[in-house]
Short mmCIF file of C-alpha atoms and ligand atoms in Angstrom, two decimals:
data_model
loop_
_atom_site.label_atom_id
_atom_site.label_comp_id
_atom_site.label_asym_id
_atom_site.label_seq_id
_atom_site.Cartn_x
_atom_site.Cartn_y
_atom_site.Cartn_z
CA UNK A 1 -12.69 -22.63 22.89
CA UNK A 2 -9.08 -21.85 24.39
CA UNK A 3 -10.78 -21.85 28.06
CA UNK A 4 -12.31 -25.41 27.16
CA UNK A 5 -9.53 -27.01 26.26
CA UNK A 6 -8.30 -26.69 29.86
CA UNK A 7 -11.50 -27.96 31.95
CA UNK A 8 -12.69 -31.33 32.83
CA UNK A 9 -16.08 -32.40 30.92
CA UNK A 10 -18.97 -34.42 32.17
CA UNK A 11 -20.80 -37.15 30.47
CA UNK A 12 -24.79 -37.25 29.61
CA UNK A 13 -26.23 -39.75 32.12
CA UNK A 14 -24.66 -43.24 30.42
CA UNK A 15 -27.85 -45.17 30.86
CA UNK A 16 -29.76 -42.89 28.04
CA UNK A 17 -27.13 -41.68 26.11
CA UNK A 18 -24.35 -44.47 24.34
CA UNK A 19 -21.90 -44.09 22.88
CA UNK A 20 -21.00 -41.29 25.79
CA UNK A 21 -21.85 -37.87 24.46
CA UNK A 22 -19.27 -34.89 26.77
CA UNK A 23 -21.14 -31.86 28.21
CA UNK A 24 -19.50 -28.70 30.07
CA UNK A 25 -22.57 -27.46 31.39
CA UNK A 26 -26.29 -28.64 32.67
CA UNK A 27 -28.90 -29.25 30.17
CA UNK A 28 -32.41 -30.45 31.54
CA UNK A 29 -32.33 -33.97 29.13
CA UNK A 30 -30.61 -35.31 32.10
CA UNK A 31 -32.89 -34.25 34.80
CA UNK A 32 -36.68 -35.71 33.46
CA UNK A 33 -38.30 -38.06 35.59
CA UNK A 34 -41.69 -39.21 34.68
CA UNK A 35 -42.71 -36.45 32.02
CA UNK A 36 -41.42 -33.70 34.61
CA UNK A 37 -38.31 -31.52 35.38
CA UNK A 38 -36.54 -32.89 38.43
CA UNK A 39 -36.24 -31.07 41.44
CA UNK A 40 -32.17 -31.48 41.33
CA UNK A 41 -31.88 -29.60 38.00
CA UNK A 42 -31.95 -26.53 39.87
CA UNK A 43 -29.24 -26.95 41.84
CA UNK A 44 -27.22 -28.66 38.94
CA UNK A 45 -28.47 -25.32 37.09
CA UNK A 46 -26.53 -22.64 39.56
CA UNK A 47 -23.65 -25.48 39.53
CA UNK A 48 -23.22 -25.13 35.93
CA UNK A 49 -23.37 -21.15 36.16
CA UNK A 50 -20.87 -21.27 38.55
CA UNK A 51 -18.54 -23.53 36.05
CA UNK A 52 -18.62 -21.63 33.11
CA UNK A 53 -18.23 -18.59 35.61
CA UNK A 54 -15.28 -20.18 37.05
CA UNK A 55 -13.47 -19.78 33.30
CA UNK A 56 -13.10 -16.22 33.36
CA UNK A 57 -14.42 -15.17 30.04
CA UNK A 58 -14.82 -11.24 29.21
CA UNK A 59 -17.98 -12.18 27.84
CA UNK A 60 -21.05 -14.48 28.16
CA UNK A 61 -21.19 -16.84 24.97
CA UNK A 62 -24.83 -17.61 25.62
CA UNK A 63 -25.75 -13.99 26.30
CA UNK A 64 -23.53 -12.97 22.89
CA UNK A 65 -25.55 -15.72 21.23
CA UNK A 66 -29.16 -14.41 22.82
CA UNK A 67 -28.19 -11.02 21.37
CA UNK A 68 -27.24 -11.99 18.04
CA UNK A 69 -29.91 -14.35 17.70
CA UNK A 70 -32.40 -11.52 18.18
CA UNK A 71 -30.38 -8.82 16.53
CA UNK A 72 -33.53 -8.44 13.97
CA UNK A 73 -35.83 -9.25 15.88
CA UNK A 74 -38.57 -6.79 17.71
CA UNK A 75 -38.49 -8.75 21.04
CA UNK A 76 -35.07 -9.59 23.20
CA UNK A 77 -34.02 -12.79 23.34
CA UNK A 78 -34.10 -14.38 26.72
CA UNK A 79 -33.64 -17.65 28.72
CA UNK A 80 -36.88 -19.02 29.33
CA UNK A 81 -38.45 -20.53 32.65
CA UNK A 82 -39.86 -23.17 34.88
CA UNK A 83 -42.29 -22.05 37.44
CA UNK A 84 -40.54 -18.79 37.80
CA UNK A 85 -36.48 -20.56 37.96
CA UNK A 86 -34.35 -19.62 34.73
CA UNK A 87 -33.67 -22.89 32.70
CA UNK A 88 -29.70 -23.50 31.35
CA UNK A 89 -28.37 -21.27 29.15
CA UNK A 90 -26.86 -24.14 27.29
CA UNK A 91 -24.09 -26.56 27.27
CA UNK A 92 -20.90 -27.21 25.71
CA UNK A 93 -21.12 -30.63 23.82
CA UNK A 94 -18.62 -33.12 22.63
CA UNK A 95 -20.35 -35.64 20.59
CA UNK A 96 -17.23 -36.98 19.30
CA UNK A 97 -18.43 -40.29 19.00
CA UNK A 98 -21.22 -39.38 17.81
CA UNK A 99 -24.96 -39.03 18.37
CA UNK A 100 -27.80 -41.97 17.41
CA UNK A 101 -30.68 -40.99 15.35
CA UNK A 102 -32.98 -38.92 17.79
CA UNK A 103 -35.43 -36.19 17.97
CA UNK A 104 -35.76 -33.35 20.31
CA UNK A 105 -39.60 -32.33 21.15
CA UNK A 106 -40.17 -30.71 24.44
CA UNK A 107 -43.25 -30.58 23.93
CA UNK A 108 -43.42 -34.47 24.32
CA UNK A 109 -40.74 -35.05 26.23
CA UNK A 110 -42.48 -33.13 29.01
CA UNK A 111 -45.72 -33.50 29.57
CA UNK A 112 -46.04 -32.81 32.56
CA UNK A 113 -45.34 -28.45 31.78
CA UNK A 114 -41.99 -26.83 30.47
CA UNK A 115 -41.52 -23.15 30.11
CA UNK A 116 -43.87 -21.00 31.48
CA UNK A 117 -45.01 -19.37 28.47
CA UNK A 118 -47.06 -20.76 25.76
CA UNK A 119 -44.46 -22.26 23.22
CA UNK A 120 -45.71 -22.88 19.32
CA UNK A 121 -42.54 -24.48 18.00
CA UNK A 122 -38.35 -25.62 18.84
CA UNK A 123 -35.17 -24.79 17.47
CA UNK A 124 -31.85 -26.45 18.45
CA UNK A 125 -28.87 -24.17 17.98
CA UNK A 126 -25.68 -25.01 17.97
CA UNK A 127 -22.18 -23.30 17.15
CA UNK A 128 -19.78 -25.16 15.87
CA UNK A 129 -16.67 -24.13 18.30
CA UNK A 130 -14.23 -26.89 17.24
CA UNK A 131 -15.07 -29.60 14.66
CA UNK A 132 -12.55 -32.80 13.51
CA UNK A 133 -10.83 -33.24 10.27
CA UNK A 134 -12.85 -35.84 9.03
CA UNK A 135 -16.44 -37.28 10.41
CA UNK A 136 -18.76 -35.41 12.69
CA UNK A 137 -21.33 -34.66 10.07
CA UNK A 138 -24.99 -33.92 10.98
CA UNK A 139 -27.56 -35.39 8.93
CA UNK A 140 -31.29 -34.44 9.04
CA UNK A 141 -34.26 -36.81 7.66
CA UNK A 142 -37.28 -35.77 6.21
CA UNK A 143 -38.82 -37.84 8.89
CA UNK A 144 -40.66 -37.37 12.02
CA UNK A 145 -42.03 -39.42 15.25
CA UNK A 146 -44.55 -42.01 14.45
CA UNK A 147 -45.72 -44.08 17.28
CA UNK A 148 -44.57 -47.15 15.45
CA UNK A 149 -41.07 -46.01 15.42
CA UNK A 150 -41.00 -46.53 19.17
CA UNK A 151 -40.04 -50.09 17.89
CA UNK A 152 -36.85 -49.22 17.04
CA UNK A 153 -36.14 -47.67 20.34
CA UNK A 154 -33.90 -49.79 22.73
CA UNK A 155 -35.91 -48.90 26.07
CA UNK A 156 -33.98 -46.25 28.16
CA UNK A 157 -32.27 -45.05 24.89
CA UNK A 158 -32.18 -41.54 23.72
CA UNK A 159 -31.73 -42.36 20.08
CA UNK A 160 -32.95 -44.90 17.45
CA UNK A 161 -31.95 -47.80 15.26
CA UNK A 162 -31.07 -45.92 12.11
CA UNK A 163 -33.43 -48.48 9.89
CA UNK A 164 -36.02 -46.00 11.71
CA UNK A 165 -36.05 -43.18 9.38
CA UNK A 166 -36.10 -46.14 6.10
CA UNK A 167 -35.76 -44.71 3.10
CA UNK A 168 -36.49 -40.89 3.71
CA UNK A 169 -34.74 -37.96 2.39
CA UNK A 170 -31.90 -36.40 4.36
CA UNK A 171 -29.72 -33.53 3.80
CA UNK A 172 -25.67 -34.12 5.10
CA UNK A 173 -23.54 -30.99 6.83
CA UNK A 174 -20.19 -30.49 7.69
CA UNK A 175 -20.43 -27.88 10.46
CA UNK A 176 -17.32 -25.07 9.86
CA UNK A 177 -15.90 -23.53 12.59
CA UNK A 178 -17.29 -20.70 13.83
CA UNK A 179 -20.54 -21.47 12.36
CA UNK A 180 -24.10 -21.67 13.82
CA UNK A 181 -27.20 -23.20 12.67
CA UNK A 182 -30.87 -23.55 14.17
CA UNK A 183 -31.89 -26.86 12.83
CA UNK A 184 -36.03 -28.19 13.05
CA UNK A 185 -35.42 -30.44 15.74
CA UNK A 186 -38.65 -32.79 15.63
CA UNK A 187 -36.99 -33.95 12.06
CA UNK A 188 -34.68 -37.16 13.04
CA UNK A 189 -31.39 -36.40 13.07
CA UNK A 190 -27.92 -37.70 13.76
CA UNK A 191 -24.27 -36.86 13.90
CA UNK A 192 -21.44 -39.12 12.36
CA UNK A 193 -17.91 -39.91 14.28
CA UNK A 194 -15.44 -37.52 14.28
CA UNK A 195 -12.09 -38.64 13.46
CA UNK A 196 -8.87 -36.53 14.39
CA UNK A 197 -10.34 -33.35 16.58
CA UNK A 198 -13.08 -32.65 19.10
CA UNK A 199 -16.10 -31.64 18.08
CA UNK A 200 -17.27 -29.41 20.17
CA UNK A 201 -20.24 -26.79 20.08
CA UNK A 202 -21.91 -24.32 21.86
CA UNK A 203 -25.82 -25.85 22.63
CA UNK A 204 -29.19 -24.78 23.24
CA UNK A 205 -32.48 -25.13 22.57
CA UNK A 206 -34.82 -21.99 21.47
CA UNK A 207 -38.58 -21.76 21.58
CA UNK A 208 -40.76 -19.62 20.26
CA UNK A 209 -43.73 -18.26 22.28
CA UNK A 210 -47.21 -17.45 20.88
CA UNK A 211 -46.04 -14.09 20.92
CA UNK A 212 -43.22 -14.17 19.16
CA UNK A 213 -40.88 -14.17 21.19
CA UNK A 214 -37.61 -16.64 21.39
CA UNK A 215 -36.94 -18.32 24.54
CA UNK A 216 -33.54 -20.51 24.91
CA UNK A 217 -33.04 -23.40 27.49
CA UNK A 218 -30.48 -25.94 27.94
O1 AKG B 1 -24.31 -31.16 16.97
C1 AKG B 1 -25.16 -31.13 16.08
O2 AKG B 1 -24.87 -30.79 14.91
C2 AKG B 1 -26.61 -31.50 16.37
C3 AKG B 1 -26.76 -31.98 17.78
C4 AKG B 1 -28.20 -32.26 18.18
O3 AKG B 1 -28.62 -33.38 18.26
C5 AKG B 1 -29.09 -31.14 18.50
O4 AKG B 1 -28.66 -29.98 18.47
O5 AKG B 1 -30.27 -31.40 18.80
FE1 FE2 B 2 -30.75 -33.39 18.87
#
């Protein structure tokens, strides 16, 4: 967190994503073009390497993450690819305005092939590196994509009218410091404002293949 506080972050591409969501870091959301994975992400892929290169860590937070993820498990835990290239590790994100009511399904969202292996389900992970005194809560619905919610989609938008998810359960958290959570990221969910602080967390997504094994991208 100490070597963020000093670098300059970028913003998710502002046509899709409003209010402007920070990133330090490349995540693939940004490079999808019909249902496919741009041919630019790879560059902006070895650009983003280089930047969280450039801060001089001892360590590699994604790598310590990989490894702690699959402390348990009987197969390593690995960044997963495209046609051979290594996806992101992950990003840093600064939602601090918050994000709109969305889902993540890569399955959907790409069509046109992801990873390489055969993937059965998603995770998102994130760890919660700095979080604000009051706001920036996530909240999960007991809701998932209907084609009928596409109605309450502003075209180009990432994220939803909130009326989408009606009257359906949800479950509030206050991400702590320091903390990390895998959330069930086909479930709609949001995060609130932050007031007084960044929010800021460490990002990625995690498959699992059908053998098993977990596969992060960012
Ligand atoms: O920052 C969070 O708590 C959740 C962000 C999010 O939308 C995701 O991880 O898919
Ligand atoms: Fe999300």
């Amino acid at each position: 967190m100490r070597a963020l506080l000093d670098v300059e972050f970028a913003t998710y591409g502002r046509a899709r994503v409003q209010p402007e969501v920070m990133r330090f870091g490349v995540g693939v959301s940004d490079y999808r073009r019909d249902g496919r994975i741009s041919e630019e992400f790879w560059a902006a892929v070895d650009e983003g390497r280089r930047a969280w290169e450039a801060l001089n860590l001892p360590f590699d937070p994604f790598a310590l993450c990989r490894s702690r993820l699959g402390a348990d498990l009987p197969q390593q835990v690995e960044v997963g690819r495209h046609d051979g290239h290594a996806m992101s590790p992950g990003v840093a994100r600064e939602p601090n305005q918050g994000f709109l009511v969305h889902f993540d399904d890569a399955q959907r969202e790409f069509p046109g092939g992801f990873l390489d292996e055969n993937v059965v389900c998603q995770f998102a992970f994130n760890l919660y590196l700095s979080v604000p005194e009051e706001g920036g809560e996530t909240v999960v619905w007991r809701h998932r994509w209907h084609p009928t919610d596409d109605s309450h989609r502003p075209d180009g938008s990432y994220g939803f009218k909130e009326d989408v998810v009606g009257a359906a359960e949800s479950f509030l958290m206050r991400p702590r410091k320091g903390e990390a959570v895998l959330l069930e990221p086909r479930n709609f969910h949001a995060v609130r404002p932050s007031k007084g602080g960044r929010r800021i967390s460490l990002g990625f997504s995690v498959s699992m293949t059908d053998t098993g094994q977990l596969l992060t991208w960012g």
